[in-house]
mmCIF file of C-alpha atoms in Angstrom:
data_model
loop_
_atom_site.group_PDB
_atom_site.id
_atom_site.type_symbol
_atom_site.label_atom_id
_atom_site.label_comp_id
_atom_site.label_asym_id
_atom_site.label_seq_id
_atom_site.Cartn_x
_atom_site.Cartn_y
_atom_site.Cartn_z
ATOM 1 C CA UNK J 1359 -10.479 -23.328 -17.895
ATOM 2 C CA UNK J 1360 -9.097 -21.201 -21.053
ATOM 3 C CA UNK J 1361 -7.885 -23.190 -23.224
ATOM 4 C CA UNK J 1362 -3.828 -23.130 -24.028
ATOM 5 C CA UNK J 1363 -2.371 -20.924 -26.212
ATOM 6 C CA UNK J 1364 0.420 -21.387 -29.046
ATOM 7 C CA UNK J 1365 3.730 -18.464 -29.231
ATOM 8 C CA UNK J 1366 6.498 -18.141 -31.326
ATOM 9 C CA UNK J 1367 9.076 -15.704 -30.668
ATOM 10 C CA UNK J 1368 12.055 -14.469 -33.062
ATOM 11 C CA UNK J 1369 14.532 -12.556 -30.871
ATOM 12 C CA UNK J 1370 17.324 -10.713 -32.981
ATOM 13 C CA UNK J 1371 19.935 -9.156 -30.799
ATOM 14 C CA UNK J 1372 21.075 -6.170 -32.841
ATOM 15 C CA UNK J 1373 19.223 -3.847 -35.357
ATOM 16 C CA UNK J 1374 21.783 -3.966 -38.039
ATOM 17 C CA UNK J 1375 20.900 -6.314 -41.218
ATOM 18 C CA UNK J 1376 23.345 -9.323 -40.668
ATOM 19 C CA UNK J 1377 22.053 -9.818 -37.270
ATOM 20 C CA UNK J 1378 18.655 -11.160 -38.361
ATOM 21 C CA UNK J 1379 20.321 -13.918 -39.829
ATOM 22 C CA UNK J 1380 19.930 -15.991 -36.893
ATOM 23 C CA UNK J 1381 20.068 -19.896 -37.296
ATOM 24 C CA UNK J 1382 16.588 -21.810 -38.501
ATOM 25 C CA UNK J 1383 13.867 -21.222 -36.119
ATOM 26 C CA UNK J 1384 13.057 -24.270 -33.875
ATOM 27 C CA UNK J 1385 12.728 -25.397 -30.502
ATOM 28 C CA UNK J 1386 14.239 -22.464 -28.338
ATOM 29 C CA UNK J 1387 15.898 -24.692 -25.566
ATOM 30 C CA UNK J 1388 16.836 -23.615 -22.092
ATOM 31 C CA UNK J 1389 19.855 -21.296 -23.023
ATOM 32 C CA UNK J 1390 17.399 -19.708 -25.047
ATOM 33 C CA UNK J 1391 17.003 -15.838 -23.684
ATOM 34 C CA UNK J 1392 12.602 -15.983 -24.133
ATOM 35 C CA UNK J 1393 10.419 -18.041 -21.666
ATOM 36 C CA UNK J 1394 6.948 -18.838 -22.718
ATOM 37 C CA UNK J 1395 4.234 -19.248 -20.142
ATOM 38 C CA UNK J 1396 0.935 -20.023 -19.910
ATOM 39 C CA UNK J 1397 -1.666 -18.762 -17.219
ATOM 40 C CA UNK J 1398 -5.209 -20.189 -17.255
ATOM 41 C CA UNK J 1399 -7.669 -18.876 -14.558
ATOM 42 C CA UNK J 1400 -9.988 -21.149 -12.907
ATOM 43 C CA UNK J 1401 -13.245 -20.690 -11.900
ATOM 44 C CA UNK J 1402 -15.322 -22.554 -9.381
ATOM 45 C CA UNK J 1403 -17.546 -22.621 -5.973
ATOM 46 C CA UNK J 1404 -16.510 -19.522 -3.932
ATOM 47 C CA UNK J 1405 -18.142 -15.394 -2.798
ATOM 48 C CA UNK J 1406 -16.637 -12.659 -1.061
ATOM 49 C CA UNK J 1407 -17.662 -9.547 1.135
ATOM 50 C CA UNK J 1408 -16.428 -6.686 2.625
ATOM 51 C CA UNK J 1409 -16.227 -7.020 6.258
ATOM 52 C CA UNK J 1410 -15.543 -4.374 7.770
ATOM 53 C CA UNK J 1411 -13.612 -4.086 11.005
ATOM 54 C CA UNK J 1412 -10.353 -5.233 12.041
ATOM 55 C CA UNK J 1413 -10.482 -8.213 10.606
ATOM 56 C CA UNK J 1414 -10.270 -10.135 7.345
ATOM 57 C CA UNK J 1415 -10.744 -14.199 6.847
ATOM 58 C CA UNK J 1416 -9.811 -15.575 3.265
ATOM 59 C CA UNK J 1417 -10.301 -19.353 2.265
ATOM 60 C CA UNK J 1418 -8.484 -20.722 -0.666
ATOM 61 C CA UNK J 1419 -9.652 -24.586 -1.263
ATOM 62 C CA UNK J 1420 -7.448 -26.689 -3.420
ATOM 63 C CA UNK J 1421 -8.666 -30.381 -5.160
ATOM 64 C CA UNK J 1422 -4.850 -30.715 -6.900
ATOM 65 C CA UNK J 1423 -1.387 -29.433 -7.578
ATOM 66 C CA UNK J 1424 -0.659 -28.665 -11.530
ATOM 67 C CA UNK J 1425 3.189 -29.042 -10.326
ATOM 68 C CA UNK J 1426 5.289 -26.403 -12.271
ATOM 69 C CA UNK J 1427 8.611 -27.909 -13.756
ATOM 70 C CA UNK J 1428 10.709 -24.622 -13.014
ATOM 71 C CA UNK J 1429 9.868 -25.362 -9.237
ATOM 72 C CA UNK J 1430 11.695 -28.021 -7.023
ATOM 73 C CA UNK J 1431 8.412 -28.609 -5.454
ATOM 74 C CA UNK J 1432 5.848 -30.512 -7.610
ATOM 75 C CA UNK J 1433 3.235 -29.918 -5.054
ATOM 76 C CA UNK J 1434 3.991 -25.941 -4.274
ATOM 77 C CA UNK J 1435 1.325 -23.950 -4.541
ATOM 78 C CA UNK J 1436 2.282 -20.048 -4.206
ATOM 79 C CA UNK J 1437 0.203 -17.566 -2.899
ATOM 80 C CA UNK J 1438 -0.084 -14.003 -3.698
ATOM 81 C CA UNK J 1439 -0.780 -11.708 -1.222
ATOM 82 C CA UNK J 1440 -1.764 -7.645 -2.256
ATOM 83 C CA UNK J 1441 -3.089 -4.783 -0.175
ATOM 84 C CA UNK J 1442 -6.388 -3.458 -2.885
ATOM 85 C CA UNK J 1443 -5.542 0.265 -1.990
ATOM 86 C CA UNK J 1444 -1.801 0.943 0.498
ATOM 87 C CA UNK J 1445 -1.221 2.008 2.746
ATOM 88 C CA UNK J 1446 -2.548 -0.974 4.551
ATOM 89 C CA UNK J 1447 -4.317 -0.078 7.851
ATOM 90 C CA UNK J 1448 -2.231 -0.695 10.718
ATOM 91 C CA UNK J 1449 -5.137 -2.520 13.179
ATOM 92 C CA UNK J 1450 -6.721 -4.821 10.453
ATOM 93 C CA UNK J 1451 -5.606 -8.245 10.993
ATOM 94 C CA UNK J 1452 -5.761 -11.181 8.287
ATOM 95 C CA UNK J 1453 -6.231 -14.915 8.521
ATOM 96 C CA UNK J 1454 -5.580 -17.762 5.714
ATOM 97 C CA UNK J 1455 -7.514 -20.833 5.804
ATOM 98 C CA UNK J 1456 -5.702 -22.996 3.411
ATOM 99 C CA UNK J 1457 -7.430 -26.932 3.195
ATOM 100 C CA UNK J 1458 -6.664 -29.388 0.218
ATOM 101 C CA UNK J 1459 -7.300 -32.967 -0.377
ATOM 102 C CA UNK J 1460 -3.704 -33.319 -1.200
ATOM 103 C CA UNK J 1461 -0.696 -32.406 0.983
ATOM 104 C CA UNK J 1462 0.340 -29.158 -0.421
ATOM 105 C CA UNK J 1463 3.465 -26.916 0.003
ATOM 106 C CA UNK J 1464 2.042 -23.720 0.279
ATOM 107 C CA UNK J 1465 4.295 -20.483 -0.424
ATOM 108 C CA UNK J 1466 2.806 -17.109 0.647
ATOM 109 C CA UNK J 1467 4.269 -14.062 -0.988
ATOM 110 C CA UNK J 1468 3.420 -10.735 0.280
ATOM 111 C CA UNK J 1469 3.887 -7.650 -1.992
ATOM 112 C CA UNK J 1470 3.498 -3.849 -0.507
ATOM 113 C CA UNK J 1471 2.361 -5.257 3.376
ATOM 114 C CA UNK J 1472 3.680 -3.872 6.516
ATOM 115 C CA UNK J 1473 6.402 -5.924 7.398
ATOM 116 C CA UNK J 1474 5.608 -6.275 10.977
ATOM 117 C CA UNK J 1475 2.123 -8.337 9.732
ATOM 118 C CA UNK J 1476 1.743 -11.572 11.251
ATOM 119 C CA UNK J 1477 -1.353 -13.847 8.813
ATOM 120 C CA UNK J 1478 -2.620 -16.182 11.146
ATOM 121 C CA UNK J 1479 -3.371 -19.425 9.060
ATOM 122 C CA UNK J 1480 -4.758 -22.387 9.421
ATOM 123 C CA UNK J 1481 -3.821 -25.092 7.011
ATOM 124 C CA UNK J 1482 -4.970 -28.734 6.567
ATOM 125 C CA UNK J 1483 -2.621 -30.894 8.637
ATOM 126 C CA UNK J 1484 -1.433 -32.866 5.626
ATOM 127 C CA UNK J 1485 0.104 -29.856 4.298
ATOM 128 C CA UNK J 1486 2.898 -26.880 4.981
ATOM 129 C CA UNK J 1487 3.300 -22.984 5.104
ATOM 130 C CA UNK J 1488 5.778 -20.620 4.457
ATOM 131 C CA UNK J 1489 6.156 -17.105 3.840
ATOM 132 C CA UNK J 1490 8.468 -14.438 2.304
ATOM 133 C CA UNK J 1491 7.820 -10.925 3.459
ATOM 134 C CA UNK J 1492 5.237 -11.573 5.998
ATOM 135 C CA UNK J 1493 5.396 -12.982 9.231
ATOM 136 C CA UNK J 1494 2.930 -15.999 10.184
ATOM 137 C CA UNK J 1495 1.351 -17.924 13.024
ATOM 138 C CA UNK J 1496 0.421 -21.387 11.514
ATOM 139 C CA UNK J 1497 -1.659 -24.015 13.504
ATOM 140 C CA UNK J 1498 -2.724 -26.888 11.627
ATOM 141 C CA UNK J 1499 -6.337 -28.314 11.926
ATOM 142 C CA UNK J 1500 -6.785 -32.013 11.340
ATOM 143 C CA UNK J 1501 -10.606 -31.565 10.866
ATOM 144 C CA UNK J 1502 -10.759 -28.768 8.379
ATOM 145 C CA UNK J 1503 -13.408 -29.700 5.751
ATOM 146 C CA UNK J 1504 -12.635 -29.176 2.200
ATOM 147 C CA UNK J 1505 -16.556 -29.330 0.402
ATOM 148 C CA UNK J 1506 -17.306 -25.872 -0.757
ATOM 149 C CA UNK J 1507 -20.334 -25.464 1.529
ATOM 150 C CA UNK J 1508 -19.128 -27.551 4.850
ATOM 151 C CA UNK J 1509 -16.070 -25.483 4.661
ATOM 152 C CA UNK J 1510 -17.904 -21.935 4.463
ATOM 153 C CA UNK J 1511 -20.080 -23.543 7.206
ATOM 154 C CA UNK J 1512 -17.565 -24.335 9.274
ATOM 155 C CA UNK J 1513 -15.223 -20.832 8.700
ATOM 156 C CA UNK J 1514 -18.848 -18.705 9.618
ATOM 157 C CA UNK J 1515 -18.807 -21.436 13.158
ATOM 158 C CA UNK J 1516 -15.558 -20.351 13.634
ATOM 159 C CA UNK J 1517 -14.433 -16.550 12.751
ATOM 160 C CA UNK J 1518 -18.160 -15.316 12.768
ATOM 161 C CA UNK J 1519 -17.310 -14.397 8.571
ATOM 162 C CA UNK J 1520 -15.237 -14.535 5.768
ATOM 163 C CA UNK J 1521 -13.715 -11.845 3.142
ATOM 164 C CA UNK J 1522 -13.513 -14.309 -0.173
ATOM 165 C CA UNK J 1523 -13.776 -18.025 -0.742
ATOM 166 C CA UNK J 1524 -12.175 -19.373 -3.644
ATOM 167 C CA UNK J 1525 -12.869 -23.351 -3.909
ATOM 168 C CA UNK J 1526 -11.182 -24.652 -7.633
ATOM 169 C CA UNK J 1527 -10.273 -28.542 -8.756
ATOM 170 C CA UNK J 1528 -6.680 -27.683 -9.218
ATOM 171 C CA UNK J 1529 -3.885 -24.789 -10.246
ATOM 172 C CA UNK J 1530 -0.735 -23.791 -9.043
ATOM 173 C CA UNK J 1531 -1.125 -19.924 -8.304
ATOM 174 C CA UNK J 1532 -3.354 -18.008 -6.007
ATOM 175 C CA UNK J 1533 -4.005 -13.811 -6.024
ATOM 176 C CA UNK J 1534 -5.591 -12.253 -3.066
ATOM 177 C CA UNK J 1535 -6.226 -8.662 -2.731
ATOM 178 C CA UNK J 1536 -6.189 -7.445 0.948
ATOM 179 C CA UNK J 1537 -8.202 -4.794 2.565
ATOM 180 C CA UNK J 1538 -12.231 -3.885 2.647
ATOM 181 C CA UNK J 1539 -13.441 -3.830 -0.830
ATOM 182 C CA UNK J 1540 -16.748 -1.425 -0.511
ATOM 183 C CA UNK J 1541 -18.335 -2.429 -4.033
ATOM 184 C CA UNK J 1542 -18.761 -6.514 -2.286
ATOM 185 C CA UNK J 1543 -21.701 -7.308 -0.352
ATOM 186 C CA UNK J 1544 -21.999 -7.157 3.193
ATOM 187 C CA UNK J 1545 -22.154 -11.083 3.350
ATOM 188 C CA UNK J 1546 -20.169 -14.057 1.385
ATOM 189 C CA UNK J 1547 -22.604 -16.021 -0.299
ATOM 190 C CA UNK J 1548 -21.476 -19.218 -1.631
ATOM 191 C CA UNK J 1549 -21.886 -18.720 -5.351
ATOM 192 C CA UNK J 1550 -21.783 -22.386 -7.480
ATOM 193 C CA UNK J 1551 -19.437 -20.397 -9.944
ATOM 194 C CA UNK J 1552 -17.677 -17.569 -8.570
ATOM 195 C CA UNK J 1553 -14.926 -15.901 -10.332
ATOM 196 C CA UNK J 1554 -12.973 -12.533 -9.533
ATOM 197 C CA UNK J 1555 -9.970 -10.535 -10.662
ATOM 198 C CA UNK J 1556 -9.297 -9.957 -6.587
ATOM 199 C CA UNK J 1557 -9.594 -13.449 -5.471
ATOM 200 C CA UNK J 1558 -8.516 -15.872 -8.531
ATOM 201 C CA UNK J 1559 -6.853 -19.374 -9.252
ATOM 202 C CA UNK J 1560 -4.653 -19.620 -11.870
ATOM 203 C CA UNK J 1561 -2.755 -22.796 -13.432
ATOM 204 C CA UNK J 1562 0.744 -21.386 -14.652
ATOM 205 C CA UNK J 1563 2.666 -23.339 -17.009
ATOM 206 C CA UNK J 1564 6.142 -23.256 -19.383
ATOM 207 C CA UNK J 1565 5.171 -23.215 -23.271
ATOM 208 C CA UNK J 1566 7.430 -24.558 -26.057
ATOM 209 C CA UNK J 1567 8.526 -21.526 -27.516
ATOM 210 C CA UNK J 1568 9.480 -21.468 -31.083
ATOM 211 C CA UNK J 1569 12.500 -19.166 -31.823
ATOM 212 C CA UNK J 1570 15.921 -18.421 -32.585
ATOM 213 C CA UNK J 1571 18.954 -15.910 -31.397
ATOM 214 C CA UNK J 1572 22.124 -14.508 -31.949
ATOM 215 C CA UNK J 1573 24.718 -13.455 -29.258
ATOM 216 C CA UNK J 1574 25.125 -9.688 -28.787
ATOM 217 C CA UNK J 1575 28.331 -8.218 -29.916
ATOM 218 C CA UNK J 1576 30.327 -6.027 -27.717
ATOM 219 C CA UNK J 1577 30.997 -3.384 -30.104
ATOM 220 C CA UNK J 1578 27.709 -3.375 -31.063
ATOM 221 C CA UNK J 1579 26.068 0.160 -30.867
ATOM 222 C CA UNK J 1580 22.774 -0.305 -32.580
ATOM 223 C CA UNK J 1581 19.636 -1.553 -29.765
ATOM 224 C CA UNK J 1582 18.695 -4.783 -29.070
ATOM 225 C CA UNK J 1583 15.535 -5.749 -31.420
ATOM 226 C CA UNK J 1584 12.858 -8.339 -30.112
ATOM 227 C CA UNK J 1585 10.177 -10.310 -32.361
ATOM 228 C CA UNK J 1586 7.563 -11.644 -30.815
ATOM 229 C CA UNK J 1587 4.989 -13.308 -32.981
ATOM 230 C CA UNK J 1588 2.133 -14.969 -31.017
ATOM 231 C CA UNK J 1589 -0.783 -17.299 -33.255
ATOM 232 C CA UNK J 1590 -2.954 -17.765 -30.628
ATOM 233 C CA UNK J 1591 -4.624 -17.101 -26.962
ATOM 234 C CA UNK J 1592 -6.984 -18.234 -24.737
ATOM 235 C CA UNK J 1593 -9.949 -16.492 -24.387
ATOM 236 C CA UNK J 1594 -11.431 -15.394 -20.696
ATOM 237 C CA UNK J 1595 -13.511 -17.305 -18.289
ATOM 238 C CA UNK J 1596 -17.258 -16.612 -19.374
ATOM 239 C CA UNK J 1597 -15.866 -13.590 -21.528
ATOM 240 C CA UNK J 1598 -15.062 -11.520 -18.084
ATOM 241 C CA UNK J 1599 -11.437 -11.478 -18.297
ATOM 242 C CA UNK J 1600 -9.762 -10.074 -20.971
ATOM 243 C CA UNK J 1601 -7.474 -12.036 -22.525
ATOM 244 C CA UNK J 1602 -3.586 -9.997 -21.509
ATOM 245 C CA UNK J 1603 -0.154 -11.126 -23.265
ATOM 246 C CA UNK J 1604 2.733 -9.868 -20.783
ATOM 247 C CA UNK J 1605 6.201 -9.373 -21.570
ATOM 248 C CA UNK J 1606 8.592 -8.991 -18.896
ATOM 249 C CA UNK J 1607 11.909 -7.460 -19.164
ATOM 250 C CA UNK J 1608 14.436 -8.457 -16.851
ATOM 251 C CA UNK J 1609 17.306 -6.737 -15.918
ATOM 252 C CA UNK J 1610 21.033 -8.496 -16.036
ATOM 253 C CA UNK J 1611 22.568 -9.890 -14.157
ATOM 254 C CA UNK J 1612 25.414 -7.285 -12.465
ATOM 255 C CA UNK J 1613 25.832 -3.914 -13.216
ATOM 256 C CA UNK J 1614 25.132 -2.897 -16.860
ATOM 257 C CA UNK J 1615 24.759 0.590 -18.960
ATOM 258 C CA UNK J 1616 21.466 1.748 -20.035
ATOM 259 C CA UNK J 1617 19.428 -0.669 -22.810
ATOM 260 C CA UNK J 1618 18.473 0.415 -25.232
ATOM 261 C CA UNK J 1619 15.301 -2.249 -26.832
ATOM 262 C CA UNK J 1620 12.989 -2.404 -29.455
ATOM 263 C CA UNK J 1621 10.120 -4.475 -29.067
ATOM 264 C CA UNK J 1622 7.545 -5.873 -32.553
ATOM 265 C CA UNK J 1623 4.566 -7.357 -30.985
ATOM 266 C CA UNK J 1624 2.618 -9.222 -33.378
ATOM 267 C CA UNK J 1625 -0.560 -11.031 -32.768
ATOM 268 C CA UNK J 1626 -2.805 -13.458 -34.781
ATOM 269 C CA UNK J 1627 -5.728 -12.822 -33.038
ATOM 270 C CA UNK J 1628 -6.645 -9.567 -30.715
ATOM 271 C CA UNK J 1629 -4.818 -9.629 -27.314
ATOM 272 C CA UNK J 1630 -3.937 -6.714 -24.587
ATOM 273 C CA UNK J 1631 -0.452 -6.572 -24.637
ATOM 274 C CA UNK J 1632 1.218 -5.556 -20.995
ATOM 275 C CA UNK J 1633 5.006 -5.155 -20.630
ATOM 276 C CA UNK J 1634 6.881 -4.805 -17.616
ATOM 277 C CA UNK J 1635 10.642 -3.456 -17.132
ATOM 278 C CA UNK J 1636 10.656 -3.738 -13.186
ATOM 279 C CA UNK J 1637 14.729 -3.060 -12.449
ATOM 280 C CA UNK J 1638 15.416 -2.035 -16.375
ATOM 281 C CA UNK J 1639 17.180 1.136 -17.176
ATOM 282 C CA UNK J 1640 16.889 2.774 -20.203
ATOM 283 C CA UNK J 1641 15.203 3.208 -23.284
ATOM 284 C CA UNK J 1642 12.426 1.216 -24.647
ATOM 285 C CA UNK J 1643 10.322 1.403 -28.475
ATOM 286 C CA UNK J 1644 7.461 -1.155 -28.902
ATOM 287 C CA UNK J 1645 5.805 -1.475 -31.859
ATOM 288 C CA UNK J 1646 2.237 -3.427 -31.837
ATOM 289 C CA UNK J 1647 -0.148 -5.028 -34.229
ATOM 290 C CA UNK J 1648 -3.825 -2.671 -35.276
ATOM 291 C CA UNK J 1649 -5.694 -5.251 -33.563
ATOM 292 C CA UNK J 1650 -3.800 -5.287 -30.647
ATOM 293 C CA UNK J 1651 -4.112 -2.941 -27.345
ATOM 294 C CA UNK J 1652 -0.673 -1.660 -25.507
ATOM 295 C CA UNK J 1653 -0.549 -0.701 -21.955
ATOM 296 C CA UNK J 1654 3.008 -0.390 -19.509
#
């Protein structure tokens, strides 16, 4: 696992001189306008393949929930379902097999599928499935082993051969990319440490976030200015993943004009620095560190 990572974050909400002079930095609390999280990847037994054909089996194995505070569900795990390359083919079918030691709430979330795709899963019967954006057909199987290689044993007995197997001690998040992937063998062979950016296990988690703010005027004219200072990162599994620092922008809440933001992104050690504006309209400057790498 990565090890955590510390961030402070200074978020002045006008350009103009007297708006710096926020209160004392401290603990930003919950009506503070910044979230902090924390994503560590995990790593453990697992393989995939490319099987071709109309069909695709993936097999997610779970040891424990790292419950997420934000969520009402201290034992929800959500999974993250992504085509590799749309449009997705219309014949290929796909089937979950979710097992866990622990019962589990499992949440599948389907980004840029067909809507009329029905995932046939099969989940261990001490735990529960449902879906946004995806149809399912769930039947639960009292005797599904959870063992890295009885449980690739058993899914090869069963569906004849599997996609990706991703077996991890615990974490809260799961990613799996959809579709044939031609650069994957042409069999899944249980690897004692697998780890891949298509088929990946992350722990996600709220950070204290040092900060402060100030309410935006109305009259203001002058764009909203955001500090974000960050001291440290984890680094990446085995050095394969680079370590990536994402800001999201979120739009508000109701109709609004155009924003216009400025973004300082300031890092104490080298980072990638991602930021998102899904939904945002306008206008937006970021400025980043000499050490640091930018991408939108």
């Amino acid at each position: 696992m990565a090890p955590s990572a510390g961030v402070n974050l200074l978020f002045p909400s006008s350009a103009r001189s007297e708006a710096l002079q926020c209160s004392v930095p401290g603990r930003a609390g919950s009506p503070h306008p910044v979230q902090g999280l924390l994503e560590r990847f995990e790593a453990g037994p697992g393989c995939a393949a490319r099987e071709p054909g109309n069909q695709e089996t993936h097999v997610v194995a779970l040891g424990r929930v790292t419950g997420d505070p934000r969520l009402p569900s201290c034992s929800q795990v959500t999974v993250h379902l992504k085509p590799l390359s749309p449009p997705w083919p219309a014949l290929r079918s796909v089937r979950l097999l979710l097992s866990s030691r622990l019962p589990v709430a499992w949440w599948l979330r389907a980004e840029a599928l067909p809507p009329g795709l029905l995932l046939q899963v099969e989940v261990s019967s001490n735990s529960s499935v449902r879906a946004h954006g995806v149809g399912l057909s769930v039947h639960t199987v009292r005797s599904l082993p959870f063992r890295p290689r009885a449980l690739h044993r058993w899914t090869v007995k069963h569906h004849g051969s599997l996609s990706s197997m991703t077996h991890t001690a615990q974490g809260n998040q799961v990613y799996i990319r959809l579709g044939e992937d031609p650069t994957q063998p042409a069999v899944c062979q249980l690897q004692s440490m697998f780890l891949s950016h298509n088929y990946i296990v992350s722990d996600l988690q709220p950070q204290e976030v040092q900060g402060c703010s100030r309410p935006r005027q109305a009259d203001r004219t002058g764009p909203e200015v955001h500090v974000i200072k960050l001291h440290s990162s984890g680094s990446g599994l085995c050095g394969s993943l680079q370590v990536e620092v994402v800001v999201s922008l979120l739009p508000p809440l109701g109709k609004s004009k155009a924003a216009r933001v400025v973004l300082i992104l300031s890092s104490s050690v080298p980072v990638n620095w991602a930021v998102v504006a899904g939904g945002v309209r306008g206008h937006v400057t970021v400025h980043v560190g000499v050490t640091s790498l930018f991408r939108v």
